[in-house]
Coordinates of C-alpha atoms in Angstrom, one line a residue:
M1090 CA 7.0 1.4 -3.0
H1091 CA 3.4 0.5 -2.0
L1092 CA 2.6 0.3 1.7
K1093 CA 1.1 -3.0 2.8
H1094 CA -2.4 -2.8 4.3
T1095 CA -3.8 -5.8 6.2
H1096 CA -7.5 -6.7 6.3
T1097 CA -9.7 -9.6 7.5
L1098 CA -12.5 -11.1 5.5
D1099 CA -15.1 -13.1 7.3
V1100 CA -16.1 -16.2 5.3
P1101 CA -18.1 -19.2 6.4
G1102 CA -16.0 -20.9 9.1
A1103 CA -13.0 -18.7 9.0
G1104 CA -11.5 -15.2 9.1
L1105 CA -9.1 -14.8 6.1
V1106 CA -6.3 -12.3 6.7
Y1107 CA -4.9 -10.7 3.6
D1108 CA -2.6 -7.9 2.6
V1109 CA -2.9 -5.4 -0.2
R1110 CA -0.1 -3.5 -1.7
G1111 CA -1.3 -0.8 -4.1
P1112 CA -4.7 0.8 -5.0
L1113 CA -8.0 -1.0 -5.3
P1114 CA -9.3 -0.9 -8.0
P1115 CA -5.8 -1.3 -9.6
S1116 CA -4.4 1.6 -11.5
G1117 CA -3.0 1.5 -15.1
G1118 CA -5.7 -0.9 -16.4
R1119 CA -3.8 -4.0 -15.3
P1120 CA -5.4 -6.7 -13.0
A1121 CA -4.5 -7.1 -9.4
L1122 CA -1.8 -9.8 -8.9
L1123 CA -2.8 -12.4 -6.4
M1124 CA 0.1 -14.5 -4.9
I1125 CA -0.8 -17.7 -3.1
G1126 CA 0.8 -20.7 -1.6
Q1127 CA 0.0 -23.7 0.6
P1128 CA 1.0 -24.3 3.3
M1129 CA 3.1 -21.2 2.7
T1130 CA 1.5 -18.0 4.1
A1131 CA 1.6 -14.4 2.8
D1132 CA 5.0 -13.6 4.3
G1133 CA 6.6 -16.1 1.9
F1134 CA 5.8 -13.7 -1.0
D1135 CA 7.4 -10.5 0.5
A1136 CA 10.5 -10.7 -1.6
L1137 CA 8.6 -11.3 -4.8
A1138 CA 6.0 -8.7 -4.2
A1139 CA 8.8 -6.1 -3.7
H1140 CA 9.6 -6.4 -7.4
F1141 CA 6.0 -5.5 -8.5
T1142 CA 5.6 -2.0 -7.2
D1143 CA 3.8 -1.1 -10.4
R1144 CA 1.1 -3.6 -9.7
T1145 CA -1.5 -4.0 -7.0
V1146 CA -0.4 -7.2 -5.2
V1147 CA -2.6 -9.2 -2.9
T1148 CA -1.3 -12.0 -0.6
Y1149 CA -3.2 -14.0 2.0
D1150 CA -3.0 -16.7 4.7
P1151 CA -5.1 -19.8 3.8
R1152 CA -7.7 -20.7 6.4
G1153 CA -6.2 -22.3 9.5
L1154 CA -2.7 -21.2 8.6
G1155 CA -0.8 -18.2 9.8
R1156 CA -3.1 -15.4 10.8
S1157 CA -6.3 -16.8 9.3
I1158 CA -8.2 -18.5 12.1
R1159 CA -10.7 -21.2 11.2
R1160 CA -14.0 -21.8 13.1
D1161 CA -15.3 -24.7 11.1
G1162 CA -13.9 -27.4 13.5
R1163 CA -11.8 -29.0 10.7
S1164 CA -8.1 -29.4 10.3
D1165 CA -7.8 -30.6 6.7
H1166 CA -6.6 -28.3 3.9
T1167 CA -8.4 -29.0 0.6
P1168 CA -8.1 -27.3 -2.8
Q1169 CA -11.9 -27.0 -3.0
Q1170 CA -12.3 -25.2 0.3
Q1171 CA -9.3 -22.9 -0.4
A1172 CA -10.6 -22.1 -3.9
A1173 CA -14.0 -21.2 -2.5
D1174 CA -12.3 -18.9 0.0
L1175 CA -10.3 -17.3 -2.8
H1176 CA -13.4 -16.7 -4.8
L1177 CA -14.9 -14.8 -1.9
L1178 CA -11.7 -12.9 -1.5
I1179 CA -11.6 -11.9 -5.1
E1180 CA -15.2 -10.8 -4.9
A1181 CA -14.4 -8.7 -1.8
L1182 CA -11.5 -7.0 -3.5
G1183 CA -14.0 -5.7 -6.2
A1184 CA -11.1 -6.0 -8.6
G1185 CA -11.6 -9.2 -10.5
P1186 CA -10.7 -10.9 -12.6
V1187 CA -7.1 -11.1 -11.3
D1188 CA -3.8 -12.5 -12.4
V1189 CA -2.5 -15.3 -10.1
F1190 CA 1.0 -16.5 -9.3
A1191 CA 0.6 -19.7 -7.3
S1192 CA 3.3 -21.8 -5.7
S1193 CA 3.4 -25.5 -4.7
G1194 CA 0.1 -26.4 -2.9
G1195 CA -1.2 -23.0 -3.8
A1196 CA -0.8 -23.9 -7.5
V1197 CA -3.1 -26.9 -6.9
T1198 CA -5.6 -24.6 -5.2
A1199 CA -5.3 -22.2 -8.1
L1200 CA -6.1 -24.9 -10.7
E1201 CA -9.3 -25.7 -8.7
L1202 CA -10.1 -22.0 -8.5
V1203 CA -9.9 -21.7 -12.3
A1204 CA -12.0 -24.8 -12.8
A1205 CA -14.7 -23.9 -10.3
Y1206 CA -14.8 -20.1 -10.8
P1207 CA -13.7 -19.6 -14.4
G1208 CA -14.4 -15.8 -14.4
D1209 CA -12.0 -15.1 -11.6
V1210 CA -8.6 -15.3 -13.2
V1211 CA -7.1 -13.8 -16.3
T1212 CA -3.7 -15.5 -16.2
L1213 CA -2.6 -18.3 -13.8
V1214 CA 1.1 -19.1 -13.4
A1215 CA 1.1 -22.4 -11.5
H1216 CA 4.6 -23.0 -10.2
E1217 CA 5.4 -26.7 -9.5
P1218 CA 2.0 -28.0 -8.4
P1219 CA 2.6 -31.3 -6.4
I1220 CA 0.0 -33.6 -8.0
N1221 CA 0.7 -37.3 -7.7
A1222 CA -1.8 -38.4 -10.3
V1223 CA 0.2 -37.0 -13.2
L1224 CA 3.2 -39.1 -12.4
P1225 CA 3.9 -42.5 -14.1
D1226 CA 5.0 -43.7 -10.6
A1227 CA 2.0 -42.2 -8.8
V1228 CA 1.6 -45.2 -6.5
A1229 CA 5.3 -45.0 -5.5
A1230 CA 5.0 -41.3 -4.9
E1231 CA 2.1 -41.9 -2.5
R1232 CA 4.2 -44.5 -0.7
A1233 CA 7.1 -42.0 -0.4
R1234 CA 4.6 -39.4 1.0
A1235 CA 3.4 -42.0 3.5
G1236 CA 7.1 -42.5 4.5
F1237 CA 7.7 -39.0 5.6
H1238 CA 4.3 -39.0 7.4
E1239 CA 5.2 -42.1 9.3
A1240 CA 8.6 -40.6 10.3
Y1241 CA 6.8 -37.6 11.6
Q1242 CA 4.3 -39.7 13.6
A1243 CA 7.0 -41.8 15.1
R1244 CA 9.7 -39.2 15.9
G1245 CA 8.4 -35.7 15.4
T1246 CA 9.0 -32.7 13.2
G1247 CA 12.8 -33.1 12.7
A1248 CA 12.5 -36.7 11.5
G1249 CA 9.5 -36.0 9.4
M1250 CA 11.1 -33.0 7.7
A1251 CA 14.3 -34.9 7.0
A1252 CA 12.3 -37.6 5.3
F1253 CA 10.3 -34.9 3.4
I1254 CA 13.5 -33.2 2.2
A1255 CA 14.9 -36.6 1.1
M1256 CA 11.7 -37.3 -0.9
T1257 CA 11.5 -33.9 -2.6
S1258 CA 15.2 -33.9 -3.5
W1259 CA 15.2 -37.4 -5.0
Q1260 CA 16.1 -37.5 -8.7
G1261 CA 13.7 -39.4 -10.9
E1262 CA 11.0 -41.9 -10.2
F1263 CA 10.7 -43.5 -6.7
T1264 CA 12.3 -46.8 -7.3
D1265 CA 13.3 -49.7 -5.0
D1266 CA 16.6 -47.9 -4.5
Y1267 CA 14.7 -45.0 -2.9
F1268 CA 12.8 -47.1 -0.5
A1269 CA 15.9 -49.2 0.4
R1270 CA 17.8 -46.2 1.7
P1271 CA 18.1 -45.8 5.5
A1272 CA 15.9 -43.1 7.1
P1273 CA 17.7 -39.8 7.0
E1274 CA 18.6 -38.2 10.3
P1275 CA 17.5 -34.6 11.1
A1276 CA 21.1 -33.6 11.7
M1277 CA 21.9 -34.3 8.1
F1278 CA 19.8 -31.2 7.2
G1279 CA 20.7 -29.1 10.3
L1280 CA 17.4 -30.0 12.0
S1281 CA 16.8 -30.7 15.6
A1282 CA 15.8 -34.3 16.6
D1283 CA 13.8 -33.0 19.6
D1284 CA 10.1 -34.0 19.6
D1285 CA 7.6 -31.5 21.0
G1286 CA 4.8 -34.0 20.8
S1287 CA 2.7 -32.1 18.2
R1288 CA 1.4 -33.9 15.2
D1289 CA -0.6 -31.2 13.4
D1290 CA 2.0 -29.8 11.0
P1291 CA 0.2 -29.0 7.7
L1292 CA 3.0 -30.3 5.6
L1293 CA 3.9 -33.5 7.5
S1294 CA 0.6 -34.6 8.8
K1295 CA -2.3 -35.9 6.6
N1296 CA -4.0 -32.6 6.8
S1297 CA -2.9 -31.5 3.3
W1298 CA -3.0 -34.9 1.5
A1299 CA -6.0 -33.6 -0.4
I1300 CA -3.6 -31.3 -2.2
T1301 CA -1.3 -34.0 -3.6
D1302 CA -4.3 -36.3 -4.2
Y1303 CA -6.0 -33.7 -6.4
R1304 CA -6.9 -34.8 -9.9
P1305 CA -7.3 -31.9 -12.4
D1306 CA -10.3 -32.0 -14.7
T1307 CA -8.6 -31.6 -18.1
A1308 CA -11.8 -30.9 -20.0
V1309 CA -12.9 -28.2 -17.6
L1310 CA -9.5 -26.5 -17.5
A1311 CA -9.4 -26.6 -21.3
S1312 CA -12.7 -24.8 -21.6
T1313 CA -12.0 -22.0 -19.2
P1314 CA -11.2 -18.5 -20.5
T1315 CA -8.2 -18.4 -18.2
R1316 CA -4.7 -18.6 -19.7
I1317 CA -2.9 -21.3 -17.7
V1318 CA 0.9 -21.5 -17.6
I1319 CA 2.6 -24.3 -15.7
A1320 CA 6.0 -23.3 -14.4
V1321 CA 9.0 -25.3 -13.3
G1322 CA 12.3 -24.2 -11.7
E1323 CA 15.5 -24.8 -13.8
E1324 CA 17.3 -26.1 -10.7
S1325 CA 14.4 -28.5 -9.8
A1326 CA 14.9 -30.7 -12.8
G1327 CA 14.3 -34.4 -12.1
T1328 CA 12.9 -33.8 -8.6
Y1329 CA 9.4 -34.6 -7.4
T1330 CA 7.8 -31.2 -8.0
A1331 CA 9.6 -30.7 -11.3
R1332 CA 8.2 -34.0 -12.5
T1333 CA 4.7 -33.1 -11.3
A1334 CA 4.9 -29.7 -13.0
V1335 CA 6.0 -31.3 -16.3
G1336 CA 3.3 -34.0 -15.9
T1337 CA 0.6 -31.4 -15.3
A1338 CA 1.7 -29.3 -18.3
A1339 CA 1.5 -32.4 -20.5
L1340 CA -1.9 -33.2 -19.2
L1341 CA -3.0 -29.7 -20.4
G1342 CA -1.3 -30.2 -23.7
Q1343 CA 1.6 -27.8 -23.1
E1344 CA 5.2 -27.7 -22.0
A1345 CA 6.2 -26.3 -18.6
V1346 CA 7.7 -22.9 -18.8
V1347 CA 11.2 -22.7 -17.1
F1348 CA 11.8 -20.2 -14.3
P1349 CA 15.0 -19.4 -12.6
S1350 CA 16.1 -21.2 -9.4
H1351 CA 14.2 -24.0 -7.6
H1352 CA 10.9 -24.8 -5.9
G1353 CA 11.4 -21.7 -3.6
G1354 CA 13.0 -19.6 -6.3
F1355 CA 11.0 -16.5 -5.4
L1356 CA 12.1 -16.5 -1.8
G1357 CA 14.4 -13.9 -0.5
G1358 CA 16.1 -16.0 2.2
Q1359 CA 13.0 -16.7 4.3
F1360 CA 12.9 -20.2 5.9
G1361 CA 16.6 -20.7 5.1
Y1362 CA 15.6 -21.4 1.5
A1363 CA 17.0 -18.5 -0.6
G1364 CA 16.1 -18.2 -4.2
R1365 CA 16.7 -15.6 -6.9
P1366 CA 13.7 -13.4 -6.4
E1367 CA 14.8 -10.6 -8.8
E1368 CA 15.4 -12.9 -11.7
F1369 CA 12.3 -14.9 -10.8
A1370 CA 10.2 -11.7 -10.8
A1371 CA 11.6 -10.7 -14.2
R1372 CA 10.6 -14.0 -15.6
L1373 CA 7.2 -13.8 -14.1
R1374 CA 6.7 -10.4 -15.6
E1375 CA 7.6 -11.8 -19.0
V1376 CA 5.1 -14.6 -18.7
L1377 CA 2.3 -12.4 -17.3
D1378 CA 2.8 -9.8 -20.1
P1379 CA 3.9 -11.7 -23.2
G1380 CA 4.8 -9.5 -26.1

């Protein structure tokens, strides 16, 4: 098992904290494997990284999240800024190009990384990128997003998260039936209704709306040397992020590759959202090393 070594990289406007498991440059002639999320931080990949002891694995906290302190006076999280940060991180590792496993908002960032810096990534596995523009009901999806934001603004984290869970677990397009439902109560999901007064949560505020508003440049992505694989969880079928994964894959002229479990299928019980990390890792290994 590789020990985890933590470093800080100073970039314009932030200090990026990242963890390296394994040697740099990587041994065995295989690229380093970068695992990224948003708003998930490095600790969300602990269970998955544990199944790649034969690879050098790098995880990080995006600027303004977790341990990575930002000094740019901003609170928004954009794919463009995070991709620029990752480009500098890959340069600092001295081990590029890398393989990337990217989850959720991190998958959106990774698509921008590949588009903006095409020499940085060998293979990208983008797991359930939440991109509204690829949905036939994109306008309704934006309205549903506004719904959980409004619940958060009115009643705090518990109410906002309950509305978020209701949105992301809804099956199919966001129809009138969805919007006619009463607002879910936090207790339905084991959440507290207490309001601490904060309104800067990266998931529930507008700080990360640039992620779901992202529009992939199909022509640019098609011309990149990076092999791009869009992944979807087998248990996610019909839900918002499964539909955005399928839509993104179709935009790129491919079919989404099915992975075990759900949107958090690589988690090992963190955040009360257990997946099947051993099976997920086996599938990721197959996709990264076909044949």
